[in-house]
GROMACS .gro file of C-alpha atoms in nm:
model
  407
    1PRO     CA    1   7.603   6.952  10.056
    2VAL     CA    2   7.843   6.720   9.874
    3ASP     CA    3   8.122   6.824  10.104
    4LEU     CA    4   7.977   6.693  10.410
    5LEU     CA    5   7.880   6.353  10.261
    6PRO     CA    6   8.221   6.203  10.365
    7ASP     CA    7   8.134   6.247  10.712
    8ALA     CA    8   7.815   6.078  10.660
    9LEU     CA    9   7.964   5.810  10.505
   10GLU     CA   10   8.212   5.788  10.818
   11VAL     CA   11   7.890   5.767  11.041
   12THR     CA   12   7.769   5.473  10.840
   13ARG     CA   13   8.073   5.291  10.920
   14ARG     CA   14   8.003   5.320  11.292
   15ILE     CA   15   7.664   5.168  11.251
   16GLN     CA   16   7.669   4.836  11.378
   17SER     CA   17   7.322   4.732  11.256
   18GLU     CA   18   7.336   4.591  10.894
   19PHE     CA   19   7.029   4.703  10.796
   20SER     CA   20   7.070   5.062  10.905
   21LEU     CA   21   7.409   5.069  10.735
   22PHE     CA   22   7.231   4.914  10.421
   23SER     CA   23   6.964   5.170  10.417
   24ILE     CA   24   7.185   5.486  10.436
   25LEU     CA   25   7.433   5.343  10.218
   26PHE     CA   26   7.148   5.305   9.951
   27ASP     CA   27   7.074   5.681   9.986
   28PHE     CA   28   7.452   5.757   9.923
   29SER     CA   29   7.465   5.537   9.626
   30GLU     CA   30   7.171   5.692   9.453
   31TYR     CA   31   7.237   6.059   9.481
   32VAL     CA   32   7.620   6.072   9.515
   33PRO     CA   33   7.798   5.876   9.224
   34ASP     CA   34   8.162   6.050   9.301
   35LEU     CA   35   8.120   5.848   9.649
   36VAL     CA   36   8.041   5.506   9.494
   37GLU     CA   37   8.361   5.360   9.543
   38GLU     CA   38   8.355   5.451   9.945
   39ALA     CA   39   8.009   5.315   9.941
   40LEU     CA   40   8.114   4.998   9.788
   41GLU     CA   41   8.384   4.960  10.048
   42VAL     CA   42   8.093   4.989  10.314
   43ALA     CA   43   7.878   4.729  10.123
   44TYR     CA   44   8.154   4.466  10.142
   45GLN     CA   45   8.128   4.502  10.525
   46ILE     CA   46   7.805   4.363  10.534
   47GLU     CA   47   7.808   4.020  10.668
   48ASP     CA   48   7.453   3.916  10.598
   49GLU     CA   49   7.454   3.780  10.233
   50SER     CA   50   7.109   3.879  10.134
   51PHE     CA   51   7.170   4.246  10.238
   52ARG     CA   52   7.498   4.242  10.072
   53ALA     CA   53   7.367   4.120   9.757
   54LEU     CA   54   7.101   4.375   9.753
   55ALA     CA   55   7.334   4.651   9.809
   56LEU     CA   56   7.576   4.544   9.546
   57MET     CA   57   7.290   4.504   9.321
   58LYS     CA   58   7.187   4.888   9.399
   59LEU     CA   59   7.538   5.012   9.333
   60SER     CA   60   7.543   4.824   8.985
   61LYS     CA   61   7.359   5.124   8.860
   62HIS     CA   62   7.698   5.283   8.865
   63LEU     CA   63   7.929   4.967   8.869
   64PRO     CA   64   7.748   4.736   8.623
   65HIS     CA   65   8.006   4.456   8.677
   66LEU     CA   66   7.861   4.411   9.031
   67ILE     CA   67   7.572   4.234   8.888
   68GLU     CA   68   7.760   3.914   8.860
   69GLU     CA   69   7.894   3.963   9.196
   70ALA     CA   70   7.540   4.039   9.352
   71LEU     CA   71   7.393   3.719   9.197
   72GLU     CA   72   7.688   3.494   9.299
   73THR     CA   73   7.621   3.621   9.656
   74ALA     CA   74   7.283   3.567   9.635
   75HIS     CA   75   7.319   3.205   9.503
   76GLN     CA   76   7.554   3.128   9.801
   77ILE     CA   77   7.269   3.178  10.049
   78GLU     CA   78   7.196   2.832  10.198
   79ASP     CA   79   6.845   2.916  10.335
   80GLU     CA   80   6.611   2.826  10.053
   81SER     CA   81   6.342   3.077  10.158
   82ILE     CA   82   6.583   3.385  10.221
   83GLN     CA   83   6.747   3.293   9.871
   84SER     CA   84   6.418   3.300   9.701
   85VAL     CA   85   6.317   3.637   9.873
   86THR     CA   86   6.655   3.787   9.786
   87LEU     CA   87   6.625   3.680   9.419
   88ILE     CA   88   6.282   3.862   9.396
   89LYS     CA   89   6.430   4.172   9.539
   90LEU     CA   90   6.720   4.149   9.306
   91SER     CA   91   6.470   4.099   9.008
   92LYS     CA   92   6.341   4.435   9.079
   93TYR     CA   93   6.659   4.581   8.939
   94PHE     CA   94   6.747   4.285   8.709
   95PRO     CA   95   6.403   4.156   8.539
   96ASP     CA   96   6.598   3.864   8.383
   97LEU     CA   97   6.596   3.709   8.720
   98LEU     CA   98   6.206   3.685   8.740
   99GLU     CA   99   6.185   3.341   8.610
  100GLU     CA  100   6.476   3.212   8.835
  101ALA     CA  101   6.310   3.384   9.126
  102LEU     CA  102   5.975   3.214   9.059
  103ASN     CA  103   6.143   2.871   9.021
  104SER     CA  104   6.334   2.923   9.322
  105THR     CA  105   5.989   3.021   9.493
  106ARG     CA  106   5.830   2.699   9.386
  107GLN     CA  107   6.090   2.504   9.560
  108ILE     CA  108   6.045   2.621   9.908
  109SER     CA  109   5.938   2.354  10.106
  110ASP     CA  110   5.768   2.547  10.413
  111LEU     CA  111   5.428   2.645  10.274
  112TYR     CA  112   5.399   2.973  10.456
  113ASP     CA  113   5.737   3.096  10.331
  114ARG     CA  114   5.636   3.021   9.995
  115SER     CA  115   5.336   3.193  10.016
  116GLU     CA  116   5.496   3.502  10.187
  117ALA     CA  117   5.741   3.491   9.870
  118LEU     CA  118   5.474   3.456   9.610
  119GLU     CA  119   5.316   3.768   9.752
  120GLU     CA  120   5.642   3.952   9.713
  121LEU     CA  121   5.672   3.833   9.364
  122GLY     CA  122   5.332   3.897   9.233
  123GLU     CA  123   5.351   4.250   9.142
  124HIS     CA  124   5.639   4.207   8.939
  125LEU     CA  125   5.544   3.903   8.736
  126PRO     CA  126   5.514   3.937   8.355
  127ALA     CA  127   5.190   3.783   8.178
  128ASP     CA  128   5.407   3.474   8.072
  129LEU     CA  129   5.500   3.366   8.417
  130TRP     CA  130   5.179   3.395   8.593
  131PRO     CA  131   5.054   3.033   8.512
  132GLN     CA  132   5.370   2.890   8.689
  133ALA     CA  133   5.266   3.125   8.980
  134LEU     CA  134   4.914   3.011   9.001
  135GLU     CA  135   5.059   2.638   8.971
  136ALA     CA  136   5.283   2.690   9.272
  137VAL     CA  137   4.975   2.771   9.492
  138ARG     CA  138   4.757   2.483   9.351
  139TYR     CA  139   5.024   2.229   9.477
  140MET     CA  140   5.029   2.362   9.822
  141LYS     CA  141   4.840   2.102  10.039
  142GLU     CA  142   4.731   2.307  10.317
  143ALA     CA  143   4.458   2.567  10.279
  144TYR     CA  144   4.565   2.865  10.475
  145PRO     CA  145   4.912   2.894  10.307
  146ALA     CA  146   4.722   2.868   9.954
  147ALA     CA  147   4.459   3.115  10.062
  148HIS     CA  148   4.727   3.353  10.187
  149ALA     CA  149   4.917   3.336   9.848
  150LEU     CA  150   4.618   3.336   9.633
  151SER     CA  151   4.441   3.662   9.808
  152ALA     CA  152   4.796   3.828   9.790
  153LEU     CA  153   4.840   3.783   9.409
  154ALA     CA  154   4.478   3.890   9.364
  155LYS     CA  155   4.524   4.240   9.292
  156CYS     CA  156   4.780   4.161   9.018
  157LEU     CA  157   4.592   3.843   8.872
  158PRO     CA  158   4.540   3.894   8.488
  159PRO     CA  159   4.197   3.861   8.403
  160ALA     CA  160   4.235   3.569   8.174
  161LEU     CA  161   4.345   3.359   8.474
  162TYR     CA  162   4.036   3.454   8.687
  163PRO     CA  163   3.849   3.124   8.598
  164GLU     CA  164   4.138   2.912   8.719
  165ALA     CA  165   4.189   3.090   9.054
  166LEU     CA  166   3.811   3.064   9.096
  167SER     CA  167   3.820   2.708   9.046
  168MET     CA  168   4.107   2.677   9.302
  169VAL     CA  169   3.873   2.856   9.529
  170ARG     CA  170   3.597   2.627   9.468
  171TYR     CA  171   3.796   2.318   9.585
  172MET     CA  172   3.940   2.444   9.880
  173SER     CA  173   3.874   2.237  10.178
  174ASP     CA  174   3.846   2.502  10.432
  175ASP     CA  175   3.544   2.729  10.468
  176ASP     CA  176   3.749   2.992  10.608
  177ALA     CA  177   4.021   2.967  10.372
  178GLN     CA  178   3.777   3.019  10.077
  179SER     CA  179   3.614   3.315  10.223
  180ILE     CA  180   3.961   3.483  10.258
  181VAL     CA  181   4.067   3.433   9.893
  182LEU     CA  182   3.713   3.496   9.759
  183GLU     CA  183   3.666   3.822   9.936
  184GLU     CA  184   4.005   3.950   9.788
  185LEU     CA  185   3.942   3.828   9.479
  186ALA     CA  186   3.595   3.986   9.447
  187TYR     CA  187   3.742   4.354   9.489
  188PHE     CA  188   3.909   4.308   9.150
  189LEU     CA  189   3.684   4.073   8.991
  190PRO     CA  190   3.568   4.134   8.607
  191GLN     CA  191   3.177   4.151   8.590
  192LYS     CA  192   3.163   3.842   8.368
  193PHE     CA  193   3.289   3.621   8.648
  194SER     CA  194   3.067   3.744   8.923
  195SER     CA  195   2.789   3.450   8.877
  196GLU     CA  196   3.061   3.210   8.923
  197ALA     CA  197   3.201   3.374   9.226
  198LEU     CA  198   2.848   3.399   9.367
  199ALA     CA  199   2.770   3.045   9.337
  200ILE     CA  200   3.089   2.959   9.555
  201ALA     CA  201   2.991   3.249   9.795
  202TYR     CA  202   2.670   3.048   9.876
  203GLN     CA  203   2.884   2.767   9.971
  204ILE     CA  204   3.040   2.930  10.248
  205LYS     CA  205   2.875   2.814  10.582
  206ASP     CA  206   3.004   3.083  10.811
  207THR     CA  207   2.729   3.342  10.784
  208PRO     CA  208   2.940   3.658  10.858
  209SER     CA  209   3.238   3.511  10.625
  210ARG     CA  210   2.966   3.479  10.347
  211LEU     CA  211   2.810   3.800  10.409
  212CYS     CA  212   3.138   3.993  10.375
  213VAL     CA  213   3.198   3.834  10.056
  214LEU     CA  214   2.845   3.902   9.898
  215ALA     CA  215   2.910   4.249  10.006
  216VAL     CA  216   3.192   4.300   9.798
  217LEU     CA  217   3.025   4.112   9.486
  218SER     CA  218   2.729   4.362   9.562
  219LYS     CA  219   2.933   4.608   9.343
  220ASN     CA  220   2.870   4.376   9.035
  221ILE     CA  221   2.524   4.254   9.166
  222PRO     CA  222   2.347   4.522   9.326
  223ASN     CA  223   2.035   4.335   9.414
  224LEU     CA  224   2.242   4.138   9.683
  225THR     CA  225   2.214   4.462   9.884
  226VAL     CA  226   1.887   4.393  10.026
  227GLU     CA  227   1.962   4.019  10.125
  228ILE     CA  228   2.300   4.144  10.319
  229ARG     CA  229   2.087   4.429  10.489
  230THR     CA  230   1.821   4.164  10.597
  231ALA     CA  231   2.081   3.910  10.714
  232VAL     CA  232   2.333   4.124  10.894
  233ILE     CA  233   2.067   4.191  11.173
  234GLN     CA  234   2.075   3.824  11.224
  235VAL     CA  235   2.454   3.807  11.299
  236LYS     CA  236   2.512   3.771  11.658
  237GLU     CA  237   2.843   3.909  11.713
  238GLU     CA  238   2.854   4.304  11.689
  239ARG     CA  239   3.229   4.294  11.557
  240ASP     CA  240   3.105   4.048  11.281
  241ARG     CA  241   2.809   4.301  11.202
  242SER     CA  242   3.028   4.595  11.167
  243LEU     CA  243   3.288   4.437  10.952
  244VAL     CA  244   3.013   4.346  10.706
  245TRP     CA  245   2.867   4.679  10.698
  246CYS     CA  246   3.222   4.807  10.638
  247ARG     CA  247   3.252   4.586  10.351
  248LEU     CA  248   2.940   4.674  10.200
  249ALA     CA  249   3.040   5.050  10.230
  250THR     CA  250   3.343   4.966  10.029
  251GLN     CA  251   3.129   4.911   9.718
  252GLN     CA  252   2.864   5.155   9.814
  253PRO     CA  253   3.023   5.464   9.953
  254GLU     CA  254   2.694   5.631  10.065
  255LEU     CA  255   2.675   5.382  10.351
  256TRP     CA  256   3.037   5.492  10.511
  257THR     CA  257   2.874   5.694  10.791
  258GLU     CA  258   2.649   5.426  10.876
  259ALA     CA  259   2.929   5.167  10.863
  260LEU     CA  260   3.164   5.380  11.053
  261THR     CA  261   2.895   5.433  11.338
  262THR     CA  262   2.876   5.057  11.399
  263VAL     CA  263   3.251   5.067  11.432
  264ARG     CA  264   3.246   5.345  11.683
  265GLN     CA  265   2.969   5.167  11.910
  266LEU     CA  266   3.200   4.856  11.936
  267GLU     CA  267   3.290   4.787  12.298
  268SER     CA  268   3.629   4.647  12.215
  269GLU     CA  269   3.887   4.897  12.106
  270SER     CA  270   4.095   4.627  11.974
  271ALA     CA  271   3.794   4.526  11.752
  272GLN     CA  272   3.750   4.886  11.631
  273SER     CA  273   4.122   4.888  11.543
  274SER     CA  274   4.122   4.580  11.363
  275ILE     CA  275   3.816   4.671  11.147
  276MET     CA  276   3.962   5.033  11.072
  277THR     CA  277   4.298   4.851  10.965
  278GLN     CA  278   4.110   4.611  10.732
  279VAL     CA  279   3.933   4.872  10.573
  280ALA     CA  280   4.142   5.177  10.547
  281GLU     CA  281   4.258   5.125  10.204
  282TYR     CA  282   3.915   5.156  10.072
  283LEU     CA  283   3.796   5.442  10.240
  284PRO     CA  284   3.721   5.754  10.015
  285ARG     CA  285   3.852   6.077  10.085
  286ALA     CA  286   3.491   6.190  10.198
  287ALA     CA  287   3.474   5.951  10.467
  288TRP     CA  288   3.826   6.005  10.638
  289PHE     CA  289   3.716   6.302  10.841
  290GLU     CA  290   3.468   6.077  11.026
  291ALA     CA  291   3.719   5.782  11.051
  292LEU     CA  292   3.959   5.990  11.209
  293ASP     CA  293   3.703   6.074  11.467
  294VAL     CA  294   3.663   5.719  11.539
  295VAL     CA  295   4.039   5.700  11.568
  296ALA     CA  296   4.056   6.013  11.800
  297GLN     CA  297   3.803   5.844  12.057
  298LEU     CA  298   3.997   5.564  12.110
  299LYS     CA  299   4.091   5.558  12.490
  300SER     CA  300   4.386   5.340  12.491
  301GLU     CA  301   4.692   5.547  12.356
  302SER     CA  302   4.865   5.198  12.284
  303VAL     CA  303   4.576   5.089  12.062
  304ARG     CA  304   4.540   5.459  11.892
  305SER     CA  305   4.915   5.495  11.805
  306ARG     CA  306   4.926   5.132  11.668
  307LEU     CA  307   4.605   5.206  11.439
  308LEU     CA  308   4.758   5.547  11.336
  309ASN     CA  309   5.072   5.355  11.216
  310ASN     CA  310   4.897   5.105  11.030
  311ILE     CA  311   4.655   5.346  10.841
  312SER     CA  312   4.890   5.633  10.790
  313GLU     CA  313   4.963   5.566  10.422
  314TYR     CA  314   4.603   5.589  10.315
  315ILE     CA  315   4.530   5.918  10.490
  316PRO     CA  316   4.478   6.193  10.255
  317GLU     CA  317   4.715   6.484  10.277
  318GLU     CA  318   4.457   6.759  10.337
  319LEU     CA  319   4.372   6.579  10.638
  320LEU     CA  320   4.746   6.572  10.777
  321ASP     CA  321   4.691   6.853  11.014
  322ASP     CA  322   4.403   6.691  11.175
  323LEU     CA  323   4.627   6.378  11.222
  324ILE     CA  324   4.912   6.572  11.391
  325GLU     CA  325   4.645   6.717  11.624
  326ILE     CA  326   4.550   6.340  11.727
  327VAL     CA  327   4.909   6.248  11.749
  328ASN     CA  328   4.986   6.565  11.972
  329LEU     CA  329   4.724   6.449  12.230
  330ILE     CA  330   4.913   6.119  12.305
  331GLU     CA  331   5.091   6.163  12.626
  332ASN     CA  332   5.285   5.845  12.633
  333GLN     CA  333   5.607   5.941  12.441
  334HIS     CA  334   5.660   5.584  12.285
  335CYS     CA  335   5.312   5.551  12.183
  336ARG     CA  336   5.348   5.893  12.006
  337ALA     CA  337   5.652   5.774  11.859
  338VAL     CA  338   5.469   5.473  11.707
  339ALA     CA  339   5.215   5.711  11.577
  340LEU     CA  340   5.460   5.947  11.411
  341GLN     CA  341   5.678   5.671  11.248
  342LYS     CA  342   5.507   5.599  10.928
  343PHE     CA  343   5.369   5.948  10.835
  344MET     CA  344   5.675   6.169  10.917
  345PRO     CA  345   5.839   6.152  10.579
  346ALA     CA  346   5.504   6.287  10.427
  347LEU     CA  347   5.524   6.582  10.636
  348LYS     CA  348   5.777   6.733  10.404
  349GLN     CA  349   5.489   6.871  10.223
  350ARG     CA  350   5.384   7.084  10.535
  351LYS     CA  351   5.556   7.417  10.625
  352PHE     CA  352   5.732   7.332  10.965
  353SER     CA  353   6.003   7.528  11.135
  354PHE     CA  354   6.301   7.365  11.241
  355TYR     CA  355   6.179   7.378  11.608
  356ASP     CA  356   5.870   7.169  11.520
  357TRP     CA  357   6.080   6.910  11.336
  358LYS     CA  358   6.338   6.879  11.628
  359GLU     CA  359   6.026   6.835  11.863
  360ARG     CA  360   5.907   6.559  11.661
  361MET     CA  361   6.253   6.389  11.601
  362ASP     CA  362   6.278   6.404  11.995
  363THR     CA  363   5.952   6.179  12.026
  364LEU     CA  364   6.066   5.982  11.758
  365SER     CA  365   6.399   5.900  11.959
  366TYR     CA  366   6.192   5.667  12.187
  367HIS     CA  367   6.218   5.405  11.910
  368ASN     CA  368   6.511   5.173  11.898
  369ARG     CA  369   6.801   5.282  11.691
  370ASP     CA  370   6.733   5.094  11.369
  371GLU     CA  371   6.391   5.260  11.344
  372LEU     CA  372   6.517   5.588  11.425
  373LEU     CA  373   6.782   5.598  11.182
  374ASP     CA  374   6.548   5.487  10.909
  375ILE     CA  375   6.302   5.785  10.997
  376VAL     CA  376   6.605   6.035  10.966
  377ARG     CA  377   6.703   5.879  10.639
  378ARG     CA  378   6.350   5.905  10.502
  379SER     CA  379   6.308   6.262  10.664
  380LYS     CA  380   6.604   6.417  10.488
  381TYR     CA  381   6.395   6.653  10.261
  382MET     CA  382   6.263   6.788  10.596
  383VAL     CA  383   6.619   6.859  10.744
  384THR     CA  384   6.742   7.037  10.421
  385GLU     CA  385   6.432   7.244  10.397
  386THR     CA  386   6.402   7.344  10.739
  387GLY     CA  387   6.758   7.361  10.846
  388SER     CA  388   7.105   7.483  10.677
  389SER     CA  389   7.439   7.359  10.619
  390GLU     CA  390   7.533   7.386  10.975
  391THR     CA  391   7.211   7.201  11.072
  392ILE     CA  392   7.314   6.920  10.868
  393VAL     CA  393   7.684   6.908  11.031
  394GLU     CA  394   7.523   6.924  11.357
  395ILE     CA  395   7.301   6.600  11.294
  396LEU     CA  396   7.579   6.416  11.151
  397GLN     CA  397   7.802   6.503  11.468
  398ALA     CA  398   7.503   6.380  11.680
  399MET     CA  399   7.478   6.071  11.483
  400ARG     CA  400   7.850   6.011  11.521
  401GLU     CA  401   7.818   6.040  11.898
  402VAL     CA  402   7.507   5.836  11.966
  403CYS     CA  403   7.621   5.552  11.723
  404SER     CA  404   7.955   5.518  11.898
  405GLN     CA  405   7.768   5.461  12.248
  406TRP     CA  406   7.441   5.316  12.125
  407PRO     CA  407   7.516   4.960  12.000
   0.00000   0.00000   0.00000
């Protein structure tokens, strides 16, 4: 209720963590225009220039004059990497900044920082700025940062620029870097560039890496399947064999049962988790029941909970009940909190009693305060649907008491 929001703002003022302050402030500024001035007062208390600039830019939806102040704050950031990432984030709300954000990114001297900035920028770039983005990758002298950047840009890459991207891959000096990029590009590769990509793939010396690339290319070149099936038998490491099968299944869904069986048979649970994390976004709905069975059989609660955290965003809604059952079997409270963290907001689609919500929040309290407050913020719909006005008052009071004692 609107009359409780001043209390909520007072709670935010007691939160010392700037990230939590910023996150809760954003929710208030989005949905409560009458409290924008008070929210602005809280924003000015944020010491970190990057977070303050972003908060001001978000508030500019209600107070347009804050755009200039947000930009000025961002330009005062001395660290080139932080300034670049801040400009990228601001450009989501003020697209005129995109070219400046790209130019800033190209000037970052640390190649890994430049790579990460390009990754964040890619999905927002208009077509006319893409050649400059690829140029920023081309002038990276180290193979791995360039590989990371180019693979991150792959899913957004305009089709007309694939020849240039493939040319960059062809001349990469490192075999592993080549395979990393080419495998990612292959998922989105237009049919007409398949032959060129195949020629580059055959240059990769490491057999498992080469087979993974060929597996992804098999969608456009079906006759590769026989070659891959024959060659994978000769791969020594069981983890590598399993990964090749999973890559092949991403293009040929009828193979998922066989592929997941190879994952289940791995002795190393860390290897099982790693492969499941890599392929989760490509799993079709029909394969998810078997995938969750692989997860449920992991003996290590730590490995199981981290894997659930990693793959939760891809799990179909109709399997949430099965997911909850797997989570409830985790005895260690911290591990259960890790497993619950990412998919808790998705549970707003389920019919829970307030007791159920309270029990899950009790589990989530094993996180640190920043993480817990973020979960509460993202789960606000569940609070309003399962509780009442009195419930919200009690939650705000509990937050006030906890925040005054929990720095």
